[in-house]
Short mmCIF file of C-alpha atoms and ligand atoms in Angstrom, two decimals:
data_model
loop_
_atom_site.label_atom_id
_atom_site.label_comp_id
_atom_site.label_asym_id
_atom_site.label_seq_id
_atom_site.Cartn_x
_atom_site.Cartn_y
_atom_site.Cartn_z
CA MET A 15 -0.22 -0.09 0.04
CA SER A 16 1.53 3.43 -0.97
CA ASP A 17 -0.26 5.39 1.87
CA THR A 18 2.15 7.08 4.13
CA LYS A 19 1.83 6.25 7.80
CA THR A 20 1.80 9.16 10.30
CA ASP A 21 1.12 9.88 14.10
CA ARG A 22 -2.12 11.31 12.65
CA SER A 23 -3.10 7.85 10.47
CA VAL A 24 -4.52 4.67 11.48
CA THR A 25 -4.85 1.32 9.45
CA ILE A 26 -8.47 0.13 10.24
CA ILE A 27 -8.75 -3.44 9.55
CA THR A 28 -12.42 -5.08 8.78
CA TRP A 29 -13.23 -8.78 9.41
CA HIS A 30 -16.50 -10.68 8.75
CA TYR A 31 -16.27 -14.34 9.27
CA VAL A 32 -13.60 -16.10 11.00
CA ARG A 33 -14.46 -20.01 11.16
CA ASP A 34 -12.91 -23.18 9.92
CA GLY A 35 -14.83 -25.26 7.14
CA ALA A 36 -16.62 -22.24 5.71
CA PRO A 37 -17.64 -22.30 2.17
CA ALA A 38 -15.68 -20.33 -0.24
CA ASP A 39 -18.55 -17.79 -1.00
CA LEU A 40 -18.48 -16.53 2.82
CA HIS A 41 -14.90 -14.76 2.09
CA ALA A 42 -14.11 -16.35 5.43
CA ARG A 43 -10.61 -16.46 7.27
CA SER A 44 -9.94 -19.79 8.88
CA VAL A 45 -8.75 -19.75 12.49
CA LYS A 46 -5.17 -20.37 11.60
CA GLU A 47 -5.30 -17.63 9.17
CA PHE A 48 -6.57 -15.29 11.53
CA GLU A 49 -3.95 -16.21 14.05
CA HIS A 50 -1.44 -15.53 11.50
CA GLN A 51 -2.85 -12.19 11.11
CA LEU A 52 -2.83 -11.38 14.57
CA GLU A 53 0.88 -12.39 14.64
CA HIS A 54 1.68 -10.23 11.48
CA ILE A 55 -0.10 -7.34 13.23
CA ALA A 56 1.86 -7.71 16.69
CA MET A 57 5.01 -7.44 14.51
CA HIS A 58 3.89 -4.52 12.41
CA PHE A 59 1.40 -2.58 13.93
CA THR A 60 0.26 -1.27 17.18
CA PRO A 61 -3.61 -2.00 18.12
CA VAL A 62 -5.04 1.03 19.64
CA THR A 63 -8.62 1.35 21.10
CA LEU A 64 -11.99 3.07 19.58
CA ASP A 65 -11.49 5.66 22.45
CA ALA A 66 -7.97 6.47 21.13
CA VAL A 67 -9.15 7.04 17.54
CA VAL A 68 -12.30 8.96 18.51
CA ALA A 69 -10.07 11.14 20.66
CA ALA A 70 -7.73 11.66 17.93
CA THR A 71 -10.58 12.78 15.61
CA GLN A 72 -11.51 15.43 18.13
CA ASP A 73 -8.08 16.79 18.92
CA ASP A 74 -5.85 18.01 16.15
CA ASN A 75 -3.02 17.76 18.53
CA ALA A 76 -3.72 14.11 19.43
CA ARG A 77 -0.98 11.63 18.46
CA LEU A 78 -1.16 7.99 17.65
CA PRO A 79 1.66 5.48 17.50
CA ALA A 80 3.24 5.71 13.87
CA ASP A 81 1.97 2.31 13.07
CA ALA A 82 -1.44 2.29 14.76
CA CYS A 83 -4.21 0.04 13.65
CA LEU A 84 -8.00 -0.45 14.78
CA LEU A 85 -9.48 -4.01 14.23
CA THR A 86 -13.07 -4.09 13.46
CA PHE A 87 -15.57 -6.74 12.92
CA ASP A 88 -18.97 -6.66 11.07
CA ASP A 89 -22.24 -8.05 11.35
CA GLY A 90 -21.98 -9.76 14.58
CA TYR A 91 -21.39 -13.28 14.08
CA ARG A 92 -20.79 -15.85 16.64
CA ASP A 93 -17.42 -16.30 15.28
CA HIS A 94 -16.65 -12.97 16.88
CA TYR A 95 -17.66 -14.30 20.30
CA GLU A 96 -16.10 -17.79 20.26
CA ILE A 97 -12.89 -17.49 17.98
CA VAL A 98 -12.07 -13.80 17.88
CA PHE A 99 -12.97 -12.42 21.42
CA PRO A 100 -10.90 -14.73 23.41
CA ARG A 101 -7.83 -14.32 21.20
CA LEU A 102 -7.96 -10.48 21.61
CA VAL A 103 -8.27 -10.71 25.12
CA ASP A 104 -5.20 -12.86 25.22
CA ARG A 105 -3.10 -10.07 23.47
CA ASP A 106 -4.99 -7.48 25.70
CA TRP A 107 -5.99 -5.97 22.48
CA GLN A 108 -9.36 -4.31 21.64
CA GLY A 109 -11.67 -5.17 18.70
CA VAL A 110 -14.43 -2.93 17.53
CA PHE A 111 -17.81 -5.08 16.94
CA PHE A 112 -20.65 -3.91 14.83
CA PRO A 113 -23.77 -6.08 15.57
CA VAL A 114 -27.04 -5.63 13.62
CA ALA A 115 -30.26 -5.38 16.03
CA ARG A 116 -32.59 -7.60 14.28
CA ALA A 117 -29.84 -10.18 13.82
CA ALA A 118 -28.60 -10.21 17.55
CA ARG A 119 -31.71 -9.40 19.47
CA ASP A 120 -34.66 -10.94 17.12
CA HIS A 121 -32.96 -13.74 15.74
CA GLU A 122 -33.56 -12.71 11.96
CA VAL A 123 -31.11 -13.59 9.18
CA LEU A 124 -29.94 -10.61 7.39
CA ASP A 125 -30.84 -10.61 3.68
CA VAL A 126 -26.91 -10.62 2.70
CA ASN A 127 -26.70 -13.80 4.91
CA LYS A 128 -29.71 -15.57 3.31
CA ILE A 129 -28.07 -14.77 -0.14
CA GLN A 130 -24.49 -15.96 0.78
CA PHE A 131 -25.80 -19.20 2.20
CA SER A 132 -28.35 -20.01 -0.53
CA ILE A 133 -25.42 -19.73 -2.90
CA ALA A 134 -23.15 -21.74 -0.73
CA ALA A 135 -25.78 -24.50 -0.48
CA SER A 136 -26.86 -24.98 -3.90
CA GLY A 137 -24.54 -22.99 -6.09
CA LEU A 138 -24.33 -19.79 -7.95
CA GLU A 139 -26.14 -20.72 -11.20
CA THR A 140 -29.02 -22.36 -9.49
CA ILE A 141 -29.76 -19.46 -7.20
CA SER A 142 -29.25 -16.97 -10.29
CA ASN A 143 -31.79 -19.11 -12.13
CA GLU A 144 -34.15 -19.11 -9.41
CA THR A 145 -33.60 -15.45 -8.90
CA ARG A 146 -34.57 -15.05 -12.48
CA THR A 147 -37.50 -16.99 -12.43
CA ALA A 148 -38.71 -15.38 -9.17
CA ILE A 149 -38.43 -11.84 -11.07
CA ASP A 150 -40.11 -12.94 -14.28
CA ALA A 151 -43.09 -14.14 -11.68
CA ALA A 152 -43.13 -10.82 -10.04
CA ARG A 153 -43.63 -8.68 -13.06
CA ALA A 154 -47.42 -9.13 -12.96
CA ASP A 155 -47.56 -7.30 -9.69
CA HIS A 156 -44.62 -4.98 -10.13
CA ASP A 157 -43.50 -2.68 -12.71
CA LEU A 158 -40.15 -4.53 -13.60
CA PRO A 159 -38.07 -5.21 -16.67
CA ASP A 160 -37.78 -8.66 -17.61
CA SER A 161 -34.79 -10.77 -16.12
CA GLN A 162 -33.01 -10.85 -19.27
CA THR A 163 -32.95 -7.15 -19.30
CA LEU A 164 -32.24 -6.90 -15.60
CA TYR A 165 -29.45 -9.48 -16.07
CA ARG A 166 -27.76 -7.49 -18.63
CA GLU A 167 -28.00 -4.31 -16.17
CA LEU A 168 -26.59 -5.95 -13.31
CA ALA A 169 -24.06 -8.84 -14.15
CA VAL A 170 -20.98 -6.53 -14.10
CA ALA A 171 -17.96 -8.15 -12.52
CA GLY A 172 -17.20 -6.61 -9.02
CA LEU A 173 -13.92 -6.57 -7.32
CA HIS A 174 -14.31 -9.92 -5.53
CA ASN A 175 -17.24 -11.27 -7.30
CA PRO A 176 -17.98 -12.79 -11.01
CA PRO A 177 -20.66 -11.22 -13.04
CA GLU A 178 -23.35 -13.89 -12.10
CA ALA A 179 -22.75 -13.16 -8.33
CA MET A 180 -23.16 -9.65 -8.96
CA PHE A 181 -26.35 -10.09 -10.69
CA VAL A 182 -27.78 -12.09 -7.87
CA LYS A 183 -26.28 -9.66 -4.99
CA ARG A 184 -27.22 -6.35 -6.81
CA ALA A 185 -30.82 -7.68 -7.58
CA LEU A 186 -31.37 -9.26 -4.21
CA GLN A 187 -29.83 -6.35 -2.25
CA THR A 188 -30.66 -3.03 -3.84
CA ARG A 189 -32.50 -3.25 -7.29
CA LEU A 190 -35.64 -5.06 -6.72
CA PRO A 191 -38.27 -3.33 -4.52
CA GLU A 192 -37.91 -4.00 -1.03
CA THR A 193 -40.74 -6.12 -0.11
CA LEU A 194 -40.06 -8.11 -3.26
CA ARG A 195 -36.41 -8.84 -2.56
CA ALA A 196 -37.03 -9.58 1.12
CA ARG A 197 -39.66 -12.13 -0.09
CA ILE A 198 -37.30 -13.63 -2.65
CA CYS A 199 -34.28 -13.88 -0.23
CA SER A 200 -36.64 -15.58 2.32
CA GLU A 201 -37.90 -18.19 -0.40
CA LEU A 202 -34.29 -18.78 -1.24
CA PHE A 203 -33.14 -19.42 2.35
CA SER A 204 -36.05 -21.61 3.36
CA ARG A 205 -35.89 -23.71 0.07
CA HIS A 206 -31.86 -24.06 0.12
CA VAL A 207 -30.67 -23.40 3.69
CA SER A 208 -33.22 -23.79 6.62
CA SER A 209 -36.76 -23.53 7.19
CA ASP A 210 -36.05 -22.45 10.69
CA GLU A 211 -34.84 -19.07 10.54
CA GLN A 212 -34.80 -18.31 14.41
CA ASP A 213 -32.73 -21.17 15.09
CA PHE A 214 -30.24 -20.43 12.05
CA ALA A 215 -29.86 -16.93 13.27
CA LYS A 216 -29.19 -18.03 16.97
CA GLN A 217 -26.20 -20.24 15.57
CA LEU A 218 -25.01 -17.32 13.22
CA TYR A 219 -24.95 -14.31 15.37
CA ALA A 220 -23.95 -13.48 19.00
CA ASN A 221 -26.71 -12.78 21.12
CA VAL A 222 -27.29 -9.88 23.49
CA ASP A 223 -25.83 -11.88 26.50
CA GLU A 224 -22.77 -12.58 24.52
CA LEU A 225 -22.34 -9.36 23.22
CA ARG A 226 -22.49 -7.97 26.99
CA ASP A 227 -19.95 -10.19 27.75
CA MET A 228 -17.54 -9.00 25.15
CA HIS A 229 -18.33 -5.37 26.21
CA ALA A 230 -17.62 -6.28 29.88
CA GLY A 231 -14.46 -7.91 28.64
CA GLY A 232 -12.93 -4.73 27.12
CA MET A 233 -14.26 -5.01 23.43
CA ALA A 234 -15.66 -1.84 22.08
CA LEU A 235 -19.09 -1.96 20.37
CA GLY A 236 -20.97 0.14 17.78
CA GLY A 237 -24.20 0.31 15.55
CA HIS A 238 -24.63 -1.66 12.20
CA GLY A 239 -28.34 -0.60 11.41
CA GLU A 240 -31.53 -2.08 12.85
CA ARG A 241 -31.61 -3.96 9.86
CA HIS A 242 -28.36 -3.67 7.75
CA ASN A 243 -29.66 -1.50 4.93
CA ARG A 244 -27.41 0.65 2.53
CA MET A 245 -27.77 4.09 4.20
CA ASN A 246 -27.39 5.92 0.75
CA GLU A 247 -30.60 4.35 -0.74
CA LEU A 248 -33.01 4.78 2.08
CA ASP A 249 -35.68 7.76 2.33
CA PRO A 250 -34.73 10.27 5.13
CA ASP A 251 -37.34 8.69 7.59
CA SER A 252 -36.17 4.94 7.22
CA ARG A 253 -32.55 6.23 7.52
CA ASP A 254 -33.24 7.83 10.58
CA ARG A 255 -35.05 4.86 12.08
CA GLU A 256 -31.84 2.85 11.21
CA PHE A 257 -29.84 5.21 13.19
CA GLN A 258 -32.45 5.30 16.01
CA GLY A 259 -32.64 1.67 16.10
CA SER A 260 -28.97 1.27 16.29
CA ARG A 261 -28.90 3.67 19.37
CA GLU A 262 -31.58 2.11 21.25
CA PHE A 263 -30.14 -1.06 20.66
CA LEU A 264 -26.72 -0.26 22.12
CA ASP A 265 -28.34 1.47 25.09
CA SER A 266 -30.33 -1.86 25.79
CA LEU A 267 -26.84 -3.66 25.74
CA GLY A 268 -25.80 -1.06 28.55
CA LEU A 269 -23.58 1.15 26.19
CA PRO A 270 -25.13 4.70 26.57
CA THR A 271 -24.87 6.48 23.19
CA GLY A 272 -25.41 9.99 24.70
CA ASP A 273 -21.93 10.93 24.88
CA GLY A 274 -21.35 9.71 21.27
CA TRP A 275 -21.14 6.61 19.53
CA SER A 276 -19.79 4.78 16.44
CA PHE A 277 -21.55 3.59 13.40
CA CYS A 278 -20.60 1.30 10.55
CA TYR A 279 -22.31 1.72 7.23
CA PRO A 280 -23.81 -1.61 5.98
CA TYR A 281 -22.06 -2.66 2.86
CA GLY A 282 -19.86 0.49 3.47
CA ALA A 283 -22.77 2.35 1.37
CA PHE A 284 -22.91 5.87 2.59
CA ASP A 285 -23.45 9.75 0.82
CA ASP A 286 -23.58 13.12 2.26
CA ALA A 287 -27.12 12.71 3.56
CA ALA A 288 -26.02 9.51 5.39
CA ILE A 289 -22.98 11.53 7.02
CA SER A 290 -25.45 14.61 7.92
CA ALA A 291 -27.72 11.84 9.54
CA ALA A 292 -25.08 10.18 11.49
CA GLN A 293 -24.11 13.49 12.72
CA GLN A 294 -27.61 14.02 13.87
CA ALA A 295 -27.89 10.86 15.29
CA GLY A 296 -24.94 11.75 17.87
CA CYS A 297 -22.12 9.49 15.95
CA THR A 298 -18.68 10.59 16.74
CA THR A 299 -17.24 8.26 14.10
CA ALA A 300 -18.59 6.13 11.37
CA PHE A 301 -16.88 3.46 9.24
CA THR A 302 -17.05 2.77 5.33
CA LEU A 303 -15.34 0.06 3.38
CA GLU A 304 -13.05 2.27 1.15
CA PRO A 305 -9.85 0.62 1.06
CA ARG A 306 -7.26 2.64 2.38
CA ILE A 307 -5.38 3.85 5.64
CA ALA A 308 -7.19 6.71 7.44
CA ASP A 309 -5.73 9.99 7.56
CA LEU A 310 -7.36 11.69 10.67
CA THR A 311 -6.00 15.21 9.83
CA ARG A 312 -7.81 14.91 6.31
CA ASP A 313 -10.80 12.31 6.47
CA THR A 314 -14.01 13.21 8.12
CA PRO A 315 -14.65 11.16 11.33
CA LEU A 316 -17.97 10.22 9.86
CA ALA A 317 -16.42 8.47 6.61
CA LEU A 318 -13.20 6.40 7.88
CA PRO A 319 -11.87 3.96 5.42
CA ARG A 320 -11.03 0.48 6.32
CA ILE A 321 -8.97 -2.09 4.70
CA ASP A 322 -10.44 -5.64 4.20
CA THR A 323 -8.86 -8.47 5.91
CA ASN A 324 -8.53 -10.23 2.64
CA ASP A 325 -5.92 -7.61 1.74
CA LEU A 326 -3.84 -8.30 4.87
CA PRO A 327 -0.96 -10.93 4.78
CA VAL A 328 -2.06 -14.08 6.45
CA THR A 329 1.55 -15.30 7.49
CA SER A 330 3.92 -12.89 9.15
ZN1 ZN B 24 -22.43 -5.66 7.48
#
């Protein structure tokens, strides 16, 4: 990476899954790979706390170690409680965890996870074909182009995904009307993965007691939405509800948000309106997925860039 490190910069690293035996579609780190990464971090970085980063954003004279890094974990997976938490405690490091309220508290499986696990269970081609069939069947009730036209629009290769995967993800995460895509995600999930969403969610996400444990053990927690929506695509009322729901969830865990709190934009998606909403909601920092080192002199605290774990070496 070409970015220069200064005592006002911090390498913020993002993990999602950390588990053994995960299907490739989850882009998981194995436990061994994660441990190697921690070794690498121990040799090349100095992990800092969320409070230290927040303080540095609020005081132009505050300095961080020249090799500062902040470890962040999205979506509140049980992996974080079972695998990550004890390993960070062993090293006396803090992780920052971003659980989603509906997933952790209400045991709902997020659409992003329904899509991932459906593809992992039955393959991309099957899920893509069924998505196209569902779109064509829904055209009677929705003003939609046919699936072939939509496919041409959405099947463009992404950074870590082939065109077919981009079609499924873009159709089911943003392009289709919200109620329709939620219905298709649920149908795919119950057909290919599990007919017991609650039970699956309990296995997949850390619950509120576990999140409280992590906080008591020195970990930091932030908001990641009530429902894990793209904040740049919501109408103002829905967007505010996502921030409000995140706050209430953190408050309910015993992490008062009154003096400021941190938010992580689901999918890294944000725009100027989302930044304003984060400010209105009392956030001190908010995190994106723009892949570069954060420069606290230049970057707005409400859109801090992060490096994906897949761009970090797995061996020291
Ligand atoms: Zn997320």
